[in-house]
Short mmCIF file of C-alpha atoms in Angstrom, two decimals:
data_model
loop_
_atom_site.label_atom_id
_atom_site.label_comp_id
_atom_site.label_asym_id
_atom_site.label_seq_id
_atom_site.Cartn_x
_atom_site.Cartn_y
_atom_site.Cartn_z
CA MET A 9 -5.23 1.65 -44.18
CA THR A 10 -3.35 1.98 -47.43
CA SER A 11 -0.41 -0.19 -48.31
CA SER A 12 1.91 2.81 -48.46
CA LYS A 13 1.05 3.57 -44.86
CA ILE A 14 1.79 0.02 -43.81
CA SER A 15 5.11 0.02 -45.59
CA ARG A 16 5.91 3.39 -44.03
CA TYR A 17 5.24 1.89 -40.62
CA ARG A 18 7.40 -1.10 -41.43
CA VAL A 19 10.25 1.14 -42.52
CA PHE A 20 9.93 3.14 -39.31
CA LEU A 21 10.00 0.04 -37.12
CA GLY A 22 13.01 -1.28 -39.02
CA ASN A 23 14.74 2.07 -38.68
CA GLU A 24 14.14 2.20 -34.94
CA LEU A 25 15.56 -1.28 -34.45
CA ARG A 26 18.52 -0.52 -36.68
CA ALA A 27 19.15 2.79 -34.90
CA GLU A 28 19.10 0.99 -31.58
CA LEU A 29 21.64 -1.55 -32.76
CA ARG A 30 23.78 0.93 -34.67
CA HIS A 31 23.95 3.25 -31.72
CA LEU A 32 26.79 1.09 -30.54
CA GLN A 33 28.19 3.59 -28.11
CA GLY A 34 24.97 3.66 -26.09
CA LEU A 35 24.47 -0.07 -26.31
CA ALA A 36 28.04 -0.73 -25.22
CA ALA A 37 27.65 1.69 -22.32
CA GLN A 38 24.56 -0.17 -21.12
CA THR A 39 26.26 -3.53 -21.45
CA MET A 40 29.21 -2.14 -19.54
CA PHE A 41 26.81 -0.97 -16.84
CA VAL A 42 25.41 -4.48 -16.48
CA VAL A 43 28.86 -6.06 -16.36
CA VAL A 44 30.34 -3.48 -13.98
CA ALA A 45 27.32 -3.62 -11.69
CA SER A 46 27.55 -7.39 -11.44
CA TYR A 47 31.30 -7.18 -10.85
CA LEU A 48 30.65 -4.68 -8.08
CA LEU A 49 28.12 -7.03 -6.51
CA TYR A 50 30.52 -9.92 -6.88
CA ALA A 51 33.30 -7.93 -5.23
CA GLY A 52 31.03 -6.68 -2.48
CA LEU A 53 29.22 -9.91 -1.72
CA ALA A 54 30.97 -13.02 -2.96
CA LEU A 55 34.60 -12.01 -2.48
CA LEU A 56 34.00 -11.05 1.14
CA GLY A 57 32.62 -14.45 1.89
CA HIS A 58 28.87 -13.89 1.72
CA ALA A 59 28.72 -16.66 -0.81
CA ASP A 60 25.52 -18.28 0.35
CA LEU A 61 23.10 -15.49 -0.43
CA SER A 62 19.46 -16.43 -0.16
CA SER A 63 17.57 -16.58 -3.42
CA GLN A 64 15.29 -13.73 -2.28
CA VAL A 65 18.26 -11.39 -1.92
CA LEU A 66 19.59 -12.40 -5.34
CA HIS A 67 16.19 -11.72 -6.96
CA VAL A 68 16.04 -8.23 -5.47
CA ILE A 69 19.61 -7.42 -6.52
CA PHE A 70 18.97 -8.73 -10.01
CA TRP A 71 15.86 -6.58 -10.45
CA LEU A 72 17.53 -3.48 -9.05
CA VAL A 73 20.28 -3.73 -11.65
CA MET A 74 17.64 -4.45 -14.31
CA ILE A 75 15.53 -1.42 -13.39
CA PHE A 76 18.48 0.90 -13.83
CA THR A 77 19.39 -0.77 -17.11
CA ILE A 78 15.81 -0.37 -18.33
CA VAL A 79 15.69 3.32 -17.33
CA ASN A 80 18.94 3.93 -19.21
CA SER A 81 17.76 2.08 -22.27
CA THR A 82 14.31 3.64 -22.55
CA SER A 83 15.42 7.18 -21.87
CA SER A 84 18.30 6.95 -24.30
CA SER A 85 15.91 5.77 -27.02
CA PHE A 86 14.04 9.08 -26.65
CA PHE A 87 17.12 11.29 -26.38
CA ARG A 88 18.69 9.69 -29.41
CA ASP A 89 16.31 11.52 -31.69
CA ALA A 90 17.33 15.05 -32.60
CA SER A 91 14.73 17.56 -31.53
CA GLY A 92 13.45 18.26 -35.03
CA ARG A 93 12.90 14.63 -35.85
CA ASP A 94 10.11 14.44 -33.31
CA LEU A 95 8.07 16.85 -35.38
CA TYR A 96 8.88 15.00 -38.58
CA TYR A 97 7.69 11.71 -37.16
CA TYR A 98 4.62 13.42 -35.78
CA SER A 99 3.51 14.45 -39.23
CA LEU A 100 4.25 11.02 -40.62
CA LEU A 101 3.18 8.40 -38.11
CA HIS A 102 0.35 7.43 -35.85
CA PRO A 103 1.51 7.98 -32.24
CA LEU A 104 0.80 4.35 -31.34
CA VAL A 105 3.15 3.15 -34.06
CA TYR A 106 5.78 5.53 -32.76
CA PHE A 107 5.28 4.24 -29.21
CA ILE A 108 5.41 0.60 -30.27
CA GLY A 109 8.55 1.27 -32.30
CA LYS A 110 10.25 2.82 -29.26
CA LEU A 111 8.99 0.01 -27.05
CA LEU A 112 10.19 -2.77 -29.35
CA SER A 113 13.61 -1.24 -29.88
CA SER A 114 14.09 -0.84 -26.13
CA LEU A 115 12.75 -4.31 -25.52
CA VAL A 116 15.40 -5.85 -27.76
CA THR A 117 18.21 -4.35 -25.70
CA THR A 118 16.60 -4.83 -22.28
CA LEU A 119 15.87 -8.49 -23.01
CA PHE A 120 19.42 -8.95 -24.22
CA HIS A 121 20.77 -7.34 -21.05
CA SER A 122 18.50 -9.33 -18.78
CA LEU A 123 19.68 -12.56 -20.42
CA LEU A 124 23.27 -11.42 -20.05
CA LEU A 125 22.71 -10.56 -16.41
CA SER A 126 21.07 -13.93 -15.69
CA LEU A 127 24.01 -15.66 -17.29
CA ILE A 128 26.47 -13.68 -15.17
CA PHE A 129 24.47 -14.33 -11.99
CA HIS A 130 24.24 -18.00 -12.93
CA GLN A 131 28.02 -18.19 -13.14
CA VAL A 132 29.13 -15.77 -10.45
CA PHE A 133 26.67 -16.61 -7.70
CA SER A 134 26.23 -20.20 -8.93
CA TYR A 135 22.48 -19.83 -8.68
CA SER A 136 21.14 -22.76 -10.63
CA HIS A 137 17.52 -21.60 -11.06
CA MET A 138 18.70 -18.57 -12.99
CA LEU A 139 18.39 -20.36 -16.33
CA SER A 140 15.28 -22.42 -15.59
CA PHE A 141 12.12 -22.01 -17.63
CA HIS A 142 10.30 -20.48 -14.65
CA TRP A 143 12.95 -17.82 -14.26
CA LEU A 144 13.03 -16.99 -17.97
CA ALA A 145 9.24 -16.79 -18.22
CA VAL A 146 8.90 -14.50 -15.20
CA MET A 147 11.86 -12.46 -16.40
CA PHE A 148 10.35 -11.96 -19.83
CA CYS A 149 7.01 -10.83 -18.39
CA GLY A 150 8.73 -8.57 -15.87
CA VAL A 151 11.04 -6.97 -18.41
CA LEU A 152 8.07 -6.45 -20.75
CA GLY A 153 6.07 -4.64 -18.04
CA MET A 154 9.01 -2.58 -16.80
CA THR A 155 10.08 -1.56 -20.29
CA THR A 156 6.52 -0.51 -21.18
CA LEU A 157 6.18 1.52 -18.00
CA PHE A 158 9.54 3.22 -18.37
CA THR A 159 9.03 3.91 -22.08
CA LEU A 160 5.90 5.86 -21.13
CA ILE A 161 7.65 7.60 -18.23
CA SER A 162 10.68 8.47 -20.37
CA SER A 163 8.42 9.97 -23.01
CA MET A 164 6.99 12.22 -20.28
CA ALA A 165 10.40 12.99 -18.82
CA SER A 166 11.91 13.80 -22.21
CA LYS A 167 9.51 16.77 -22.40
CA THR A 168 10.99 18.34 -19.29
CA SER A 169 14.20 20.21 -18.66
CA GLN A 170 15.77 17.77 -16.15
CA SER A 171 14.71 14.62 -17.85
CA GLN A 172 17.15 11.88 -16.86
CA ILE A 173 16.68 12.21 -13.10
CA LEU A 174 12.96 12.81 -13.50
CA ALA A 175 12.53 9.51 -15.33
CA VAL A 176 13.85 7.76 -12.22
CA VAL A 177 11.80 9.82 -9.77
CA LEU A 178 8.55 9.42 -11.71
CA GLY A 179 9.07 5.79 -12.57
CA PHE A 180 10.20 4.19 -9.32
CA PRO A 181 7.03 4.61 -7.25
CA LEU A 182 5.04 3.22 -10.17
CA ALA A 183 7.48 0.35 -10.73
CA ILE A 184 7.34 -0.96 -7.17
CA PRO A 185 3.90 -2.65 -7.45
CA LEU A 186 5.16 -4.43 -10.58
CA LEU A 187 8.40 -5.34 -8.81
CA LEU A 188 6.41 -6.87 -5.95
CA PHE A 189 4.35 -8.93 -8.40
CA ILE A 190 7.56 -10.20 -9.98
CA LEU A 191 9.23 -11.04 -6.68
CA LYS A 192 6.07 -12.78 -5.48
CA ASN A 193 6.13 -14.90 -8.62
CA LEU A 194 9.78 -15.72 -8.11
CA SER A 195 9.47 -16.51 -4.43
CA SER A 196 8.12 -19.95 -5.21
CA ILE A 197 10.91 -20.74 -7.67
CA ASP A 198 12.68 -23.27 -5.43
CA LEU A 199 9.44 -25.15 -4.93
CA ALA A 200 8.35 -24.87 -8.55
CA TYR A 201 11.71 -26.17 -9.72
CA ALA A 202 10.99 -29.44 -8.03
CA GLN A 203 7.36 -29.67 -9.02
CA GLY A 204 7.50 -28.36 -12.53
CA PHE A 205 6.23 -24.99 -13.57
CA SER A 206 2.73 -24.07 -14.63
CA LEU A 207 2.02 -21.04 -16.75
CA SER A 208 -1.13 -20.23 -14.79
CA SER A 209 0.93 -18.80 -11.94
CA LEU A 210 2.06 -16.09 -14.33
CA SER A 211 -1.49 -14.87 -14.89
CA SER A 212 -1.45 -12.07 -12.28
CA LEU A 213 1.81 -10.74 -13.67
CA LEU A 214 0.47 -10.90 -17.23
CA ILE A 215 -2.73 -9.08 -16.21
CA PHE A 216 -0.60 -6.36 -14.63
CA ASP A 217 1.53 -6.13 -17.79
CA GLY A 218 -1.64 -5.82 -19.82
CA LEU A 219 -2.93 -3.06 -17.56
CA ILE A 220 0.29 -1.06 -17.96
CA LEU A 221 0.39 -1.64 -21.71
CA GLY A 222 -3.25 -0.61 -22.08
CA LEU A 223 -2.77 2.55 -20.03
CA SER A 224 0.37 3.42 -21.98
CA LEU A 225 -1.30 2.98 -25.35
CA LEU A 226 -4.26 5.07 -24.15
CA LEU A 227 -2.17 7.89 -22.74
CA PHE A 228 0.79 8.13 -25.12
CA PRO A 229 -1.08 9.92 -27.94
CA TYR A 230 -1.92 12.72 -25.49
CA ILE A 231 1.63 12.99 -24.17
CA TRP A 232 3.11 13.10 -27.62
CA GLY A 233 0.55 15.42 -29.09
CA ASP A 234 1.89 18.80 -28.03
CA MET B 3 -14.42 16.42 20.80
CA ALA B 4 -12.98 13.09 19.78
CA LEU B 5 -10.16 13.65 22.24
CA ALA B 6 -12.23 14.96 25.13
CA THR B 7 -14.94 12.33 25.17
CA PRO B 8 -14.05 9.76 27.79
CA LEU B 9 -13.39 6.15 27.08
CA SER B 10 -15.99 3.97 28.74
CA SER B 11 -15.00 1.93 31.77
CA GLY B 12 -13.28 -1.30 31.11
CA ILE B 13 -11.08 -3.92 32.65
CA GLN B 14 -7.81 -5.36 31.50
CA VAL B 15 -6.86 -8.85 32.64
CA ASN B 16 -3.39 -10.33 32.94
CA LEU B 17 -2.46 -13.82 33.97
CA ILE B 18 0.22 -14.18 36.65
CA GLU B 19 1.78 -17.50 37.64
CA GLN B 20 2.68 -17.50 41.33
CA ASN B 21 4.14 -20.64 42.88
CA THR B 22 1.47 -23.26 42.32
CA ASP B 23 -1.30 -20.76 42.09
CA THR B 24 -2.49 -18.89 39.03
CA LEU B 25 -3.59 -15.35 39.68
CA LEU B 26 -5.66 -13.10 37.50
CA SER B 27 -4.63 -9.49 37.80
CA VAL B 28 -7.49 -7.18 36.85
CA LYS B 29 -6.74 -3.54 36.07
CA ALA B 30 -9.61 -1.15 35.78
CA HIS B 31 -9.81 1.74 33.39
CA ASN B 32 -11.98 4.69 34.38
CA ALA B 33 -13.26 2.77 37.37
CA ASP B 34 -12.59 2.54 41.08
CA PHE B 35 -12.76 -0.84 42.79
CA ALA B 36 -12.01 0.45 46.29
CA LEU B 37 -14.71 3.08 46.11
CA GLY B 38 -17.25 0.71 44.69
CA GLU B 39 -16.31 -2.18 46.93
CA LYS B 40 -19.75 -2.58 48.40
CA THR B 41 -21.37 -3.07 45.04
CA LEU B 42 -18.47 -4.88 43.35
CA LYS B 43 -19.39 -8.19 41.81
CA LEU B 44 -17.38 -10.50 39.59
CA TRP B 45 -18.60 -13.32 37.37
CA ALA B 46 -17.09 -15.91 35.12
CA HIS B 47 -19.16 -16.16 31.99
CA SER B 48 -19.54 -19.36 30.05
CA PRO B 49 -22.23 -20.15 27.49
CA ASP B 50 -24.24 -21.77 30.28
CA GLY B 51 -24.50 -18.70 32.47
CA TYR B 52 -22.82 -16.30 34.82
CA TYR B 53 -21.04 -17.77 37.83
CA SER B 54 -20.25 -15.53 40.75
CA ILE B 55 -16.62 -15.22 41.87
CA THR B 56 -16.32 -14.35 45.54
CA ASP B 57 -12.65 -14.96 46.18
CA TYR B 58 -10.81 -11.82 45.19
CA SER B 59 -8.65 -9.26 46.96
CA ILE B 60 -8.61 -5.60 46.15
CA GLU B 61 -5.05 -4.36 45.72
CA GLY B 62 -5.65 -0.71 45.03
CA ALA B 63 -8.10 1.75 43.67
CA ASP B 64 -7.90 0.32 40.17
CA SER B 65 -6.61 -3.20 40.58
CA LEU B 66 -7.59 -6.47 42.14
CA THR B 67 -6.47 -10.06 41.88
CA ILE B 68 -8.47 -13.23 41.65
CA SER B 69 -7.04 -16.53 42.72
CA LEU B 70 -8.02 -19.18 40.21
CA SER B 71 -7.18 -22.13 42.46
CA ASN B 72 -10.01 -21.27 44.81
CA ILE B 73 -12.61 -21.37 42.11
CA HIS B 74 -12.15 -25.06 41.53
CA PHE B 75 -9.57 -25.03 38.83
CA SER B 76 -9.68 -28.66 37.77
CA ASP B 77 -6.85 -30.04 35.74
CA SER B 78 -8.73 -32.27 33.37
CA SER B 79 -7.14 -33.25 30.09
CA GLU B 80 -9.81 -31.64 28.00
CA GLU B 81 -8.67 -28.92 25.68
CA MET B 82 -8.20 -25.37 26.85
CA ALA B 83 -11.25 -23.15 26.96
CA TYR B 84 -11.47 -19.51 27.91
CA LEU B 85 -14.22 -17.92 29.94
CA ASP B 86 -15.14 -14.27 29.92
CA LEU B 87 -14.64 -12.19 33.04
CA VAL B 88 -17.52 -9.85 33.86
CA ALA B 89 -17.33 -7.19 36.55
CA PHE B 90 -19.83 -4.77 38.03
CA THR B 91 -19.68 -1.74 40.30
CA GLU B 92 -22.34 0.86 40.69
CA THR B 93 -20.27 3.59 39.06
CA MET B 94 -19.01 1.72 36.04
CA GLY B 95 -21.87 -0.66 35.41
CA ILE B 96 -21.24 -4.01 33.80
CA VAL B 97 -17.98 -4.39 31.92
CA GLY B 98 -16.35 -7.49 30.56
CA SER B 99 -13.15 -8.87 29.17
CA ASP B 100 -13.60 -11.64 26.62
CA ASN B 101 -11.73 -14.93 26.97
CA ALA B 102 -9.86 -13.76 30.03
CA ILE B 103 -10.06 -16.81 32.29
CA PRO B 104 -8.25 -19.91 31.10
CA SER B 105 -9.89 -23.15 32.07
CA LYS B 106 -9.46 -26.74 31.18
CA GLY B 107 -12.84 -28.33 30.91
CA ALA B 108 -16.13 -26.82 31.84
CA GLN B 109 -16.76 -28.78 35.00
CA ARG B 110 -14.67 -26.56 37.20
CA ILE B 111 -17.41 -24.01 37.64
CA GLU B 112 -20.17 -26.48 38.27
CA ASP B 113 -19.94 -25.89 42.01
CA LEU B 114 -20.69 -22.23 41.63
CA ALA B 115 -24.21 -20.96 41.46
CA SER B 116 -25.37 -19.50 38.19
CA GLU B 117 -26.79 -16.05 38.57
CA ASP B 118 -29.11 -13.86 36.62
CA ILE B 119 -27.36 -10.58 35.91
CA SER B 120 -30.01 -8.90 33.81
CA SER B 121 -31.00 -6.66 36.73
CA PHE B 122 -27.62 -4.90 36.80
CA SER B 123 -27.21 -1.73 34.78
CA ARG B 124 -25.37 -1.96 31.48
CA GLY B 125 -22.67 0.57 32.19
CA SER B 126 -21.97 4.21 31.53
CA GLU B 127 -24.72 6.32 30.12
CA GLY B 128 -24.31 8.86 27.35
CA PHE B 129 -21.77 8.91 24.56
CA VAL B 130 -18.45 7.24 25.30
CA PHE B 131 -15.92 5.37 23.25
CA PRO B 132 -16.23 1.61 23.63
CA ASN B 133 -13.42 0.09 25.62
CA ARG B 134 -11.72 -2.77 23.75
CA ARG B 135 -8.78 -4.93 24.58
CA ILE B 136 -5.49 -3.90 22.94
CA LEU B 137 -7.10 -0.86 21.28
CA ASP B 138 -7.82 0.98 24.54
CA GLU B 139 -7.57 4.72 24.01
CA THR B 140 -6.32 4.44 20.44
CA ILE B 141 -9.86 3.80 19.22
CA ARG B 142 -10.20 7.58 19.07
CA ASN B 143 -8.02 7.50 16.00
CA LEU B 144 -11.01 6.12 14.10
CA MET B 145 -12.32 9.67 13.94
CA PHE B 146 -9.12 11.02 12.37
CA HIS B 147 -7.17 8.42 10.45
CA VAL B 148 -10.00 6.50 8.83
CA THR B 149 -12.12 9.52 8.03
CA MET B 150 -9.18 11.45 6.60
CA TRP B 151 -8.38 8.58 4.26
CA PHE B 152 -11.95 8.60 3.02
CA GLY B 153 -11.52 12.31 2.34
CA MET B 154 -8.20 11.70 0.59
CA VAL B 155 -9.57 9.03 -1.71
CA GLY B 156 -12.47 11.35 -2.54
CA LEU B 157 -10.16 14.24 -3.44
CA LEU B 158 -7.74 12.09 -5.44
CA LEU B 159 -10.68 10.57 -7.32
CA PHE B 160 -11.86 14.11 -8.10
CA GLY B 161 -8.35 14.98 -9.32
CA PHE B 162 -8.27 11.82 -11.44
CA ILE B 163 -11.63 12.63 -13.04
CA TYR B 164 -10.52 16.18 -13.82
CA ALA B 165 -7.23 14.91 -15.29
CA ILE B 166 -9.27 12.72 -17.65
CA LYS B 167 -11.56 15.66 -18.39
CA TYR B 168 -8.52 17.77 -19.26
CA ILE B 169 -7.15 15.11 -21.58
CA LEU B 170 -10.49 14.89 -23.36
CA GLY B 171 -11.29 18.60 -23.44
CA ASN B 172 -8.06 20.63 -23.32
CA ASN B 173 -9.51 23.14 -20.87
CA LEU B 174 -6.67 24.53 -18.74
CA GLU B 175 -8.96 25.30 -15.80
CA ARG B 176 -9.68 21.60 -15.39
CA ASP B 177 -5.97 20.93 -15.08
CA VAL B 178 -5.72 23.53 -12.32
CA TRP B 179 -8.67 21.93 -10.53
CA ALA B 180 -7.09 18.49 -10.82
CA SER B 181 -3.75 19.68 -9.44
CA LEU B 182 -5.34 21.57 -6.53
CA ALA B 183 -7.52 18.59 -5.60
CA ASN B 184 -4.43 16.40 -5.70
CA ALA B 185 -2.55 18.86 -3.49
CA VAL B 186 -5.26 18.79 -0.83
CA GLY B 187 -5.56 15.01 -1.20
CA LEU B 188 -1.80 14.67 -0.72
CA GLY B 189 -2.00 16.80 2.42
CA PHE B 190 -4.77 14.58 3.78
CA GLY B 191 -2.76 11.52 2.81
CA ILE B 192 0.27 12.73 4.76
CA LEU B 193 -1.90 13.57 7.79
CA GLY B 194 -3.60 10.18 7.52
CA LEU B 195 -0.22 8.50 7.35
CA LEU B 196 0.99 10.37 10.46
CA THR B 197 -2.13 9.58 12.50
CA GLY B 198 -1.90 5.97 11.36
CA MET B 199 1.73 5.86 12.44
CA VAL B 200 0.88 7.12 15.92
CA TRP B 201 -1.86 4.50 16.13
CA ALA B 202 0.54 1.80 14.95
CA LYS B 203 3.08 2.83 17.61
CA TYR B 204 0.60 2.09 20.38
CA THR B 205 -1.08 -1.00 18.98
CA TRP B 206 1.65 -2.68 16.94
CA GLY B 207 4.62 -1.30 18.85
CA ALA B 208 6.39 0.54 16.05
CA PHE B 209 5.73 3.61 13.95
CA TRP B 210 6.35 1.72 10.75
CA VAL B 211 6.02 -1.99 10.16
CA SER B 212 6.55 -3.73 6.87
CA ASP B 213 3.00 -4.20 5.73
CA PRO B 214 1.51 -4.12 2.23
CA LYS B 215 -1.09 -1.55 3.22
CA LEU B 216 1.49 0.77 4.77
CA ASN B 217 3.93 0.41 1.92
CA GLY B 218 1.13 1.18 -0.51
CA ALA B 219 0.23 4.31 1.43
CA GLY B 220 3.86 5.43 1.55
CA LEU B 221 4.24 4.85 -2.18
CA GLY B 222 1.07 6.78 -2.90
CA VAL B 223 2.55 9.79 -1.15
CA LEU B 224 5.75 9.35 -3.20
CA MET B 225 3.75 9.10 -6.45
CA TYR B 226 1.91 12.33 -5.79
CA LEU B 227 5.10 14.10 -4.68
CA ALA B 228 6.63 13.02 -7.99
CA TYR B 229 3.52 14.39 -9.71
CA PHE B 230 4.17 17.85 -8.28
CA LEU B 231 7.87 17.57 -9.11
CA LEU B 232 6.87 16.82 -12.69
CA ARG B 233 4.55 19.82 -12.76
CA ASN B 234 7.24 22.13 -11.46
CA SER B 235 9.80 21.09 -14.04
CA ILE B 236 7.74 22.05 -17.09
CA ASP B 237 7.24 25.72 -17.87
CA ASN B 238 4.81 25.67 -20.76
CA PRO B 239 1.34 25.47 -19.11
CA ARG B 240 -0.32 23.40 -21.84
CA LYS B 241 2.54 20.93 -21.98
CA ARG B 242 2.58 20.74 -18.20
CA ALA B 243 -1.17 20.14 -18.05
CA ARG B 244 -1.04 17.41 -20.68
CA ILE B 245 1.87 15.46 -19.27
CA SER B 246 0.91 15.78 -15.63
CA ALA B 247 -2.65 14.68 -16.46
CA ALA B 248 -1.26 11.56 -18.12
CA TYR B 249 0.94 10.87 -15.09
CA ASN B 250 -2.00 11.49 -12.79
CA VAL B 251 -4.11 8.89 -14.60
CA ILE B 252 -1.47 6.17 -14.50
CA SER B 253 -0.43 6.88 -10.90
CA PHE B 254 -4.01 6.93 -9.59
CA VAL B 255 -4.82 3.60 -11.24
CA LEU B 256 -1.65 1.96 -9.91
CA TYR B 257 -2.17 3.50 -6.47
CA ILE B 258 -5.69 2.12 -6.21
CA MET B 259 -4.39 -1.25 -7.42
CA PHE B 260 -1.72 -1.09 -4.76
CA ILE B 261 -3.71 -0.12 -1.69
CA PHE B 262 -7.01 -1.84 -2.45
CA VAL B 263 -6.26 -4.79 -4.74
CA LEU B 264 -2.77 -6.02 -3.87
CA PRO B 265 -3.34 -6.41 -0.08
CA ARG B 266 -6.40 -8.55 -0.82
CA LEU B 267 -4.49 -10.97 -3.06
CA GLN B 268 -3.99 -14.47 -1.78
CA GLY B 269 -0.82 -15.03 0.13
CA VAL B 270 -0.34 -11.38 1.01
CA ASP B 271 -0.75 -10.82 4.70
CA SER B 272 -1.46 -7.57 6.38
CA LEU B 273 -1.87 -6.48 9.97
CA HIS B 274 -4.16 -3.64 9.03
CA PRO B 275 -7.75 -3.93 10.28
CA GLY B 276 -9.98 -5.22 7.53
CA GLN B 277 -7.09 -6.95 5.72
CA GLY B 278 -5.59 -10.39 5.59
CA GLY B 279 -8.30 -12.00 7.67
CA ASN B 280 -8.26 -9.26 10.29
CA PRO B 281 -11.69 -7.98 11.13
CA ALA B 282 -12.39 -4.42 10.10
CA PHE B 283 -13.44 -2.06 12.81
CA SER B 284 -17.00 -2.05 11.66
CA SER B 285 -17.61 -5.71 12.44
CA TYR B 286 -17.18 -5.53 16.18
CA ASP B 287 -15.63 -2.32 17.34
CA LEU B 288 -17.97 0.17 15.84
CA ASP B 289 -20.90 0.32 18.17
CA ASN B 290 -23.92 2.34 17.27
CA ALA B 291 -22.90 5.38 19.30
CA LEU B 292 -19.64 5.52 17.35
CA ARG B 293 -21.45 5.15 14.06
CA ILE B 294 -23.48 8.27 14.81
CA VAL B 295 -20.23 10.22 14.88
CA PHE B 296 -18.17 8.23 12.38
CA TYR B 297 -20.33 8.68 9.29
CA PRO B 298 -20.79 12.45 9.77
CA ALA B 299 -17.03 12.66 10.41
CA VAL B 300 -16.34 11.03 7.03
CA ILE B 301 -18.67 13.49 5.34
CA GLY B 302 -17.23 16.34 7.41
CA TRP B 303 -13.59 15.63 6.55
CA THR B 304 -14.52 15.23 2.89
CA PHE B 305 -16.31 18.58 2.99
CA ILE B 306 -13.36 20.25 4.73
CA GLY B 307 -11.12 18.86 1.97
CA PHE B 308 -13.32 20.23 -0.77
CA TRP B 309 -13.69 23.51 1.11
CA ILE B 310 -9.88 23.93 1.23
CA PHE B 311 -9.82 22.97 -2.44
CA ASP B 312 -12.42 25.63 -3.19
CA ILE B 313 -10.43 28.32 -1.34
CA LEU B 314 -7.27 27.35 -3.24
CA ARG B 315 -9.18 27.39 -6.50
CA ARG B 316 -10.51 30.89 -5.85
CA MET B 317 -7.07 32.10 -4.76
CA HIS B 318 -5.66 30.75 -7.98
CA ALA B 319 -8.39 32.43 -9.98
CA LEU B 320 -7.73 35.79 -8.26
CA ASN B 321 -3.99 35.53 -8.87
CA ASN B 322 -4.58 34.91 -12.55
CA ILE B 323 -7.29 37.47 -13.07
CA ASN B 324 -5.14 39.56 -15.38
#
């Protein structure tokens, strides 16, 4: 690999990240979605007196909001590009670099939003485990897997005519196994908080992440190649 | 055939508390106590032998009760043990119900004479479904639900292989083959889900229970429905083939993970036979007569699936001949 190629890749990655951050309108819309969704939940649940929600319910609600945020973020990163630019990148870059660029730029925003959402949940529902190390570790692994999966699905959906809804339809059945892994990891959070947290309990989630990442890297060149 | 073949004779035992007495109510299936009264014999079976029970009253053609107090029900403090109830009439042969008679301590049957029952015939001749507790008539579903799922996995595997072949070779015919195999597999999956639901209604009490195996099956159907939605929303055939093949690969892998790997993980419990510590049918319900039919049925359903696939493939080829 020549040095010009490497620098070209670096420029592309930098551009993707910058585009993600400069696309303030989209970013602000996603942040608004997170805030409004949590306000809606607060109004629907906490204000009406269901203050003592079980942690299981909170986990599910959190991940539902996160899944929609991730779908928005990954699909917008593909629609941001004008149609001609696809072809330009195709002549310039290896598809894996393109995929990783898209993945990283989405990951920045989804991680930011998941942190924001945890902070809001921590305050609004006064759920103290929301900022523990266990929570953050599981959240990072979960967001990584979800973002990878939905980046791949969005790249498929962006090739179709009715892409936004299709990204949801295609992605949700595939996301549920991952969601169950995450919830299973989180179900012991009350116990683990008392006993201290060991990284080994994350292994099944990490293996699943690796499986999704591997499949995505294998398949993306074929999706992109038309 | 699987619906017409009779279930073998069997007995179903319920415990009834009546005043100070404990009664065993025995219901017969495909048997007639009143008709076979002359030859009727009942035994309590413990590891030591078969002990004849003589104190019973016939209530009707298919039911009788046994009073436990008259067979020396001793109230020792030893832990609870269960004895098997074995019944015989000339028409139904020997049938039994495992662990039907509660007893505390083994000494209560010492007064009864042990008997050699090897001279009595072993029950109905010819091919019948084995009669099991709880399962009863629903064991017939083995020939539909289980075999259809084997066929489905076969067809989806075929579709998966052809999706990979398309990705590697760019031959549009392979994509058509993959999609048709997936269509037939999806049909089998839906039928398997429906037959499983009917079975669940009569053994678990509800059409749908929250169970990892069931949720996996439901999701699999959703995944493949989404696959066809994806195919229908792309017009360009090469683009459609490429993208749907990629989706096929990822959904098949996750589906297999979900129905075969996830339910076997530690801490995940399932009611489904063969899962979560439940015995699979093969270990005690599949007797040899059933096996003779079950394995050909698996092969038969798989062949029917591939036959339908072949017809669809030829129809597709004829439609696109120009």
